[in-house]
């Protein structure tokens, strides 16, 4: 599926650079903590970040080879898009493919509450 | 034999280290360095983002020919495979550096910092960055620019901003290019702008033809204003 997306030109696998940035953060934290191994890494990824789950998992395996996080599990917490609709005064989850339109009243609601996240949340290391 | 190895894999034997930091923290920090570097020299940096083939290089070629004499410009080219784009920029009369994008789909702040060391743009000049043709990840990577300019050509469909909301939500200017082709395509400029403003209210929009030069003056005034602002 991934190969197909690359072939279609839909992705140039920017997840690779995201995975490398992630690994960068994990490496630093591992040094600070004095650990030589990381079992799992927890990330939070917003719906607007343009990150495809499969591609990020694949990229993580590639990026972490021969590193402190080799073989670690990447736990991806996907954060759905939530906007604040000023027209009907509430937080709303736009329907997929409808951009930032409020699903209740149809107004454009560009105040993004959730969906931009791209955070390195935590890592699990041997005790 | 079992001990050592197996113990480490035992979940009860693990501890969680809370990190809570931005994945792109390193890029963001380098972007802040670039931004300060530009500010110290009163340089305006523009980050041009679009799908492949929207006409970024053509727009720059004409801009250099029309403004280059009064306004010093350098161009950082993020094209992936070839040197074609930087050769075109040089032929138009500006200095250009083609940079390697690493993973290929976008430019990162560190690459721009190194390019600035090589190009050494003069104070009060304009630095234009032609990002890699892609509407997804260039939105995520801050380069330290003053403004992101999203370029959309009329052959791409006026619903593009709805399909790539994040890119248009972070854009500071929308340039609709190839308006000389409007008679041949089903593209409604007004609808396109409305779609873009649905994700970025008040987004300024300019419709041009980089090929014929139509309405390029609007783009040039925007550049001049961005240098004051
Ligand atoms: N008709 C028409 N064609 C244009 C216009 N601007 C660019 N083109 C053509 O569109 C094609 C792509 O233009 P480029 O300037 O190379 O586009 P680009 O965005 O730099 O492309 P990449 O760097 O490959 O992403 C070329 O054949 C240009 O001649 C325009 O305003 N009108
Ligand atoms: Mg180009
Ligand atoms: Zn609403």
Coordinates of C-alpha atoms and ligand atoms in Angstrom, one line a residue:
Chain A
X1 CA 0.0 0.0 0.0
X2 CA 2.9 2.3 0.9
X3 CA 4.8 1.4 -2.3
X4 CA 1.6 2.2 -4.2
X5 CA 1.3 5.6 -2.7
X6 CA 4.9 6.4 -3.4
X7 CA 4.5 5.2 -7.0
X8 CA 1.4 7.4 -7.4
X9 CA 3.4 10.3 -6.1
X10 CA 1.0 10.9 -3.3
X11 CA 3.7 10.9 -0.7
X12 CA 7.4 11.4 -0.8
X13 CA 7.5 9.9 2.6
X14 CA 7.9 13.0 4.7
X15 CA 7.2 10.6 7.5
X16 CA 10.8 9.6 7.2
X17 CA 11.9 13.1 8.3
X18 CA 9.3 13.1 11.0
X19 CA 10.6 9.8 12.2
X20 CA 14.2 11.1 12.2
X21 CA 13.1 14.2 14.2
X22 CA 11.3 11.9 16.6
X23 CA 14.4 9.7 16.9
X24 CA 16.5 12.9 17.5
X25 CA 14.3 13.7 20.5
X26 CA 14.3 10.1 21.8
X27 CA 18.1 10.0 21.5
X28 CA 18.6 13.1 23.5
X29 CA 16.1 11.9 26.2
X30 CA 17.8 8.6 26.4
X31 CA 21.2 10.3 26.9
X32 CA 19.7 12.5 29.7
X33 CA 18.2 9.4 31.3
X34 CA 21.3 7.3 30.9
X35 CA 19.4 4.5 29.2
X36 CA 20.8 2.4 26.4
X37 CA 17.5 1.0 25.2
X38 CA 14.0 2.3 24.5
X39 CA 11.2 -0.2 24.4
X40 CA 8.4 2.1 23.2
X41 CA 7.7 5.6 22.1
X42 CA 4.4 7.4 22.4
X43 CA 3.5 10.1 19.9
X44 CA 0.5 12.3 19.4
X45 CA -0.4 13.2 15.8
X46 CA -3.1 15.5 14.7
X47 CA -5.3 14.9 11.7
X48 CA -4.0 18.0 10.0
X49 CA -0.4 17.1 10.2
X50 CA -0.6 15.1 7.0
X51 CA 1.0 12.1 8.6
X52 CA -0.1 8.6 7.4
X53 CA 0.0 6.1 10.2
X54 CA 1.4 3.2 8.1
X55 CA 4.0 5.4 6.6
X56 CA 5.1 6.6 10.0
X57 CA 5.3 3.1 11.4
X58 CA 7.3 2.0 8.4
X59 CA 9.6 5.0 8.6
X60 CA 10.1 4.5 12.4
X61 CA 11.4 1.0 11.8
X62 CA 13.8 2.2 9.1
X63 CA 14.9 5.3 11.0
X64 CA 15.6 3.5 14.3
X65 CA 17.8 0.7 12.8
X66 CA 21.0 0.5 14.8
X67 CA 19.9 3.2 17.2
X68 CA 18.9 3.2 20.9
X69 CA 15.3 2.7 19.7
X70 CA 15.9 -0.2 17.4
X71 CA 13.0 -2.6 17.5
X72 CA 10.9 -0.2 19.7
X73 CA 7.2 0.0 19.4
X74 CA 5.8 3.3 18.1
X75 CA 2.5 4.1 19.7
X76 CA 0.6 6.6 17.6
X77 CA -2.3 8.5 19.2
X78 CA -4.3 10.1 16.5
X79 CA -6.0 13.3 17.4
X80 CA -9.1 14.1 15.3
X81 CA -9.7 17.6 14.0
X82 CA -11.7 19.8 16.3
X83 CA -12.5 23.4 15.5
X84 CA -14.3 26.2 17.4
X85 CA -17.3 27.4 15.5
X86 CA -17.9 31.0 16.3
X87 CA -21.2 31.0 14.6
X88 CA -22.8 28.4 16.8
X89 CA -20.3 28.9 19.6
X90 CA -19.0 25.4 20.2
X91 CA -16.2 22.9 19.5
X92 CA -17.1 20.8 16.5
X93 CA -15.5 18.0 14.6
X94 CA -15.7 18.7 10.8
X95 CA -16.7 15.8 8.6
X96 CA -13.8 14.1 6.8
X97 CA -13.0 16.0 3.5
X98 CA -15.1 19.1 4.5
X99 CA -12.0 21.2 5.3
X100 CA -12.7 23.3 8.4
X101 CA -16.5 23.6 7.9
X102 CA -18.7 23.3 11.0
X103 CA -20.8 20.1 10.7
X104 CA -23.7 21.8 12.5
X105 CA -24.2 25.1 10.7
X106 CA -21.9 24.8 7.7
X107 CA -19.8 27.9 8.6
X108 CA -16.1 28.0 8.0
X109 CA -14.5 27.6 11.4
X110 CA -10.8 28.2 11.1
X111 CA -10.1 28.3 14.8
X112 CA -8.4 25.0 15.1
X113 CA -8.6 23.5 18.6
X114 CA -7.1 20.1 17.9
X115 CA -5.5 18.5 14.9
X116 CA -2.2 20.4 14.6
X117 CA -0.5 18.2 17.2
X118 CA 2.8 16.6 16.6
X119 CA 4.2 15.7 19.9
X120 CA 6.7 13.3 21.4
X121 CA 4.7 12.4 24.5
X122 CA 6.7 9.8 26.3
X123 CA 9.0 6.8 26.1
X124 CA 9.2 3.6 27.8
X125 CA 12.5 2.4 28.9
X126 CA 13.8 -0.6 30.9
X127 CA 13.5 0.1 34.7
Chain B
X1 CA 20.2 -17.2 29.9
X2 CA 16.5 -16.1 30.3
X3 CA 17.4 -13.5 32.8
X4 CA 18.9 -10.3 31.5
X5 CA 17.2 -10.5 28.2
X6 CA 13.7 -11.5 29.0
X7 CA 13.6 -9.4 32.1
X8 CA 14.1 -6.3 30.0
X9 CA 11.2 -7.2 27.8
X10 CA 8.9 -7.6 30.8
X11 CA 6.4 -4.7 30.8
X12 CA 6.4 -4.6 34.6
X13 CA 10.1 -4.0 34.4
X14 CA 9.7 -0.8 32.4
X15 CA 9.3 2.7 33.4
X16 CA 7.8 5.6 31.5
X17 CA 9.6 8.8 30.9
X18 CA 7.3 11.7 30.1
X19 CA 8.7 13.9 27.4
X20 CA 5.9 16.2 26.0
X21 CA 7.9 18.0 23.4
X22 CA 7.2 19.1 19.9
X23 CA 8.4 16.4 17.4
X24 CA 9.9 19.2 15.2
X25 CA 11.4 21.1 18.2
X26 CA 14.9 20.9 16.5
X27 CA 13.6 22.4 13.3
X28 CA 11.6 25.0 15.1
X29 CA 14.7 26.1 17.0
X30 CA 16.7 26.3 13.8
X31 CA 13.9 28.3 12.1
X32 CA 14.0 30.8 15.0
X33 CA 17.8 31.2 14.4
X34 CA 17.1 31.9 10.7
X35 CA 14.3 34.4 11.5
X36 CA 16.7 36.3 13.7
X37 CA 19.4 36.2 11.1
X38 CA 17.0 37.7 8.5
X39 CA 15.7 40.3 11.0
X40 CA 19.3 41.4 11.9
X41 CA 19.9 42.2 8.2
X42 CA 16.4 43.5 7.4
X43 CA 16.1 40.7 4.8
X44 CA 12.6 39.5 3.8
X45 CA 12.4 35.8 3.2
X46 CA 9.5 34.2 1.3
X47 CA 8.7 30.5 1.3
X48 CA 7.0 29.5 -1.9
X49 CA 4.9 26.4 -1.6
X50 CA 2.7 24.6 -4.1
X51 CA 2.0 21.4 -6.0
X52 CA 4.6 20.4 -8.6
X53 CA 4.4 22.5 -11.7
X54 CA 2.2 25.4 -10.5
X55 CA 4.7 27.8 -12.0
X56 CA 6.9 28.8 -9.1
X57 CA 10.1 29.0 -11.1
X58 CA 8.4 30.9 -14.0
X59 CA 7.0 33.4 -11.5
X60 CA 10.5 33.9 -10.1
X61 CA 12.1 34.3 -13.5
X62 CA 9.7 37.1 -14.4
X63 CA 10.0 38.7 -10.9
X64 CA 13.8 38.7 -11.2
X65 CA 13.7 40.2 -14.7
X66 CA 11.2 42.9 -13.6
X67 CA 12.4 43.8 -10.1
X68 CA 16.0 42.5 -10.0
X69 CA 17.6 45.8 -10.9
X70 CA 16.0 47.6 -8.0
X71 CA 15.7 44.9 -5.5
X72 CA 18.6 42.4 -4.8
X73 CA 17.3 38.9 -4.7
X74 CA 18.7 35.4 -4.1
X75 CA 16.9 32.2 -4.5
X76 CA 17.2 28.9 -2.7
X77 CA 15.9 26.1 -4.9
X78 CA 14.6 23.0 -3.2
X79 CA 14.0 21.0 -6.4
X80 CA 14.8 17.3 -5.8
X81 CA 16.5 15.8 -8.8
X82 CA 17.9 18.3 -11.2
X83 CA 19.7 21.6 -11.3
X84 CA 17.2 22.9 -13.9
X85 CA 15.4 25.4 -11.7
X86 CA 18.6 27.0 -10.4
X87 CA 20.0 27.2 -13.9
X88 CA 16.8 29.0 -15.0
X89 CA 17.1 31.5 -12.0
X90 CA 20.7 32.3 -12.9
X91 CA 19.8 32.8 -16.5
X92 CA 17.1 35.3 -15.3
X93 CA 19.8 37.2 -13.5
X94 CA 19.8 36.2 -9.8
X95 CA 22.1 34.2 -7.7
X96 CA 20.7 30.8 -6.8
X97 CA 21.6 27.8 -4.8
X98 CA 20.1 24.3 -5.3
X99 CA 19.9 22.4 -2.0
X100 CA 19.5 18.8 -1.3
X101 CA 16.3 18.1 0.5
X102 CA 17.5 14.8 2.1
X103 CA 14.3 12.8 2.3
X104 CA 13.1 14.8 -0.7
X105 CA 9.7 16.2 0.0
X106 CA 10.3 19.5 1.8
X107 CA 13.0 21.9 3.0
X108 CA 14.0 22.1 6.6
X109 CA 15.3 25.1 8.6
X110 CA 18.8 23.6 9.0
X111 CA 19.2 23.3 5.2
X112 CA 18.2 27.0 4.8
X113 CA 20.7 28.0 7.5
X114 CA 23.6 26.3 5.6
X115 CA 22.4 27.8 2.3
X116 CA 22.5 31.3 3.8
X117 CA 26.1 30.7 4.8
X118 CA 26.9 29.9 1.2
X119 CA 24.8 32.6 -0.5
X120 CA 25.5 35.3 2.0
X121 CA 22.6 37.6 0.9
X122 CA 23.2 41.3 1.4
X123 CA 21.3 43.4 3.9
X124 CA 17.9 44.7 2.8
X125 CA 17.6 42.1 0.1
X126 CA 14.9 39.5 -0.7
X127 CA 15.5 35.8 -0.2
X128 CA 13.1 33.6 -2.0
X129 CA 12.9 29.9 -1.2
X130 CA 11.3 27.7 -3.8
X131 CA 10.1 24.8 -1.7
X132 CA 9.6 21.3 -3.1
X133 CA 6.4 20.9 -5.0
X134 CA 4.2 19.3 -2.3
X135 CA 1.2 20.6 -0.4
X136 CA 1.6 18.5 2.7
X137 CA 4.8 18.6 4.7
X138 CA 6.2 22.0 3.7
X139 CA 3.3 23.3 5.8
X140 CA 4.8 21.6 8.9
X141 CA 8.4 22.8 8.6
X142 CA 9.0 26.4 9.5
X143 CA 12.0 27.8 7.7
X144 CA 12.2 31.1 9.5
X145 CA 10.5 32.9 6.6
X146 CA 8.5 36.2 6.8
X147 CA 5.7 34.7 4.8
X148 CA 4.5 31.5 3.1
X149 CA 3.2 32.1 -0.4
X150 CA 0.9 29.4 -1.6
X151 CA 0.8 29.2 -5.4
X152 CA -2.0 27.4 -7.1
X153 CA -2.4 27.2 -10.9
X154 CA -5.8 27.2 -12.5
X155 CA -5.3 23.7 -14.0
X156 CA -5.3 22.2 -10.5
X157 CA -9.0 22.8 -9.6
X158 CA -10.5 25.5 -7.4
X159 CA -11.2 23.0 -4.6
X160 CA -7.5 22.5 -3.8
X161 CA -7.7 24.6 -0.6
X162 CA -10.4 22.4 0.7
X163 CA -8.3 19.3 0.0
X164 CA -5.2 20.6 1.6
X165 CA -6.6 22.8 4.4
X166 CA -3.5 22.9 6.5
X167 CA -1.3 24.3 3.8
X168 CA -3.8 27.1 3.1
X169 CA -4.5 27.7 6.8
X170 CA -0.8 28.6 7.3
X171 CA -0.4 30.6 4.0
X172 CA 0.1 34.4 4.1
X173 CA -0.7 35.0 0.5
X174 CA -2.4 33.0 -2.2
X175 CA -1.2 33.4 -5.8
X176 CA -3.4 32.0 -8.4
X177 CA -1.2 31.4 -11.5
X178 CA -1.8 30.6 -15.2
X179 CA -4.9 32.8 -15.5
X180 CA -4.1 32.9 -19.3
X181 CA -5.5 29.4 -19.3
X182 CA -8.9 30.3 -17.6
X183 CA -10.8 30.1 -20.9
X184 CA -9.8 26.5 -21.3
X185 CA -10.4 25.1 -17.8
X186 CA -13.3 24.8 -15.4
X187 CA -11.8 27.0 -12.6
X188 CA -13.7 29.7 -10.8
X189 CA -11.2 32.2 -9.3
X190 CA -13.8 33.6 -6.9
X191 CA -14.7 30.1 -5.6
X192 CA -11.1 29.2 -5.2
X193 CA -10.5 32.3 -3.1
X194 CA -13.6 31.6 -1.0
X195 CA -12.4 28.0 -0.5
X196 CA -9.0 29.4 0.7
X197 CA -10.6 32.0 3.0
X198 CA -12.7 29.2 4.5
X199 CA -9.6 27.9 6.1
X200 CA -7.7 31.2 6.4
X201 CA -10.1 34.2 6.8
X202 CA -9.0 37.4 5.2
X203 CA -6.2 35.6 3.2
X204 CA -4.9 38.0 0.5
X205 CA -5.2 36.6 -3.0
X206 CA -3.6 37.6 -6.3
X207 CA -4.4 36.1 -9.7
X208 CA -1.6 36.3 -12.3
X209 CA -0.1 34.8 -15.3
X210 CA 3.6 34.4 -14.9
X211 CA 3.7 33.5 -18.6
X212 CA 2.0 36.6 -20.1
X213 CA 2.8 38.9 -17.2
X214 CA -0.8 39.8 -16.6
X215 CA -1.4 41.3 -13.1
X216 CA 2.1 40.7 -12.0
X217 CA 2.1 44.3 -10.7
X218 CA -0.2 43.2 -7.9
X219 CA 2.4 40.6 -6.9
X220 CA 5.2 43.1 -7.0
X221 CA 3.2 45.6 -4.8
X222 CA 2.6 42.8 -2.3
X223 CA 6.4 42.1 -2.2
X224 CA 7.1 45.8 -1.7
X225 CA 4.6 45.9 1.1
X226 CA 6.0 42.8 2.8
X227 CA 9.3 44.5 3.0
X228 CA 7.9 47.4 4.9
X229 CA 5.6 45.4 7.1
Ligands
LIG1 N1 0.0 28.9 -19.6 C1 0.8 29.1 -18.5 N2 1.8 28.2 -18.3 C2 2.6 28.5 -17.2 C3 2.5 29.7 -16.4 N3 3.4 29.6 -15.4 C4 4.2 28.5 -15.7 N4 3.7 27.8 -16.7 C5 4.2 26.6 -17.3 O1 4.0 25.6 -16.3 C6 5.1 24.6 -16.4 C7 5.7 24.5 -15.0 O2 6.3 25.7 -14.7 P1 7.4 25.8 -13.6 O3 7.7 27.3 -13.4 O4 8.6 25.0 -13.9 O5 6.7 25.3 -12.3 P2 7.3 24.9 -10.9 O6 6.2 25.2 -9.9 O7 8.5 25.7 -10.7 O8 7.6 23.4 -11.0 P3 8.4 22.4 -10.0 O9 9.6 23.2 -9.5 O10 8.7 21.3 -10.9 O11 7.4 22.1 -9.0 C8 6.0 25.1 -17.4 O12 5.7 24.5 -18.6 C9 5.7 26.6 -17.5 O13 6.0 27.1 -18.8 C10 1.4 30.6 -16.8 O14 1.2 31.6 -16.1 N5 0.6 30.2 -17.8
LIG2 MG1 10.4 24.9 -10.1
LIG3 ZN1 -21.3 26.1 13.6

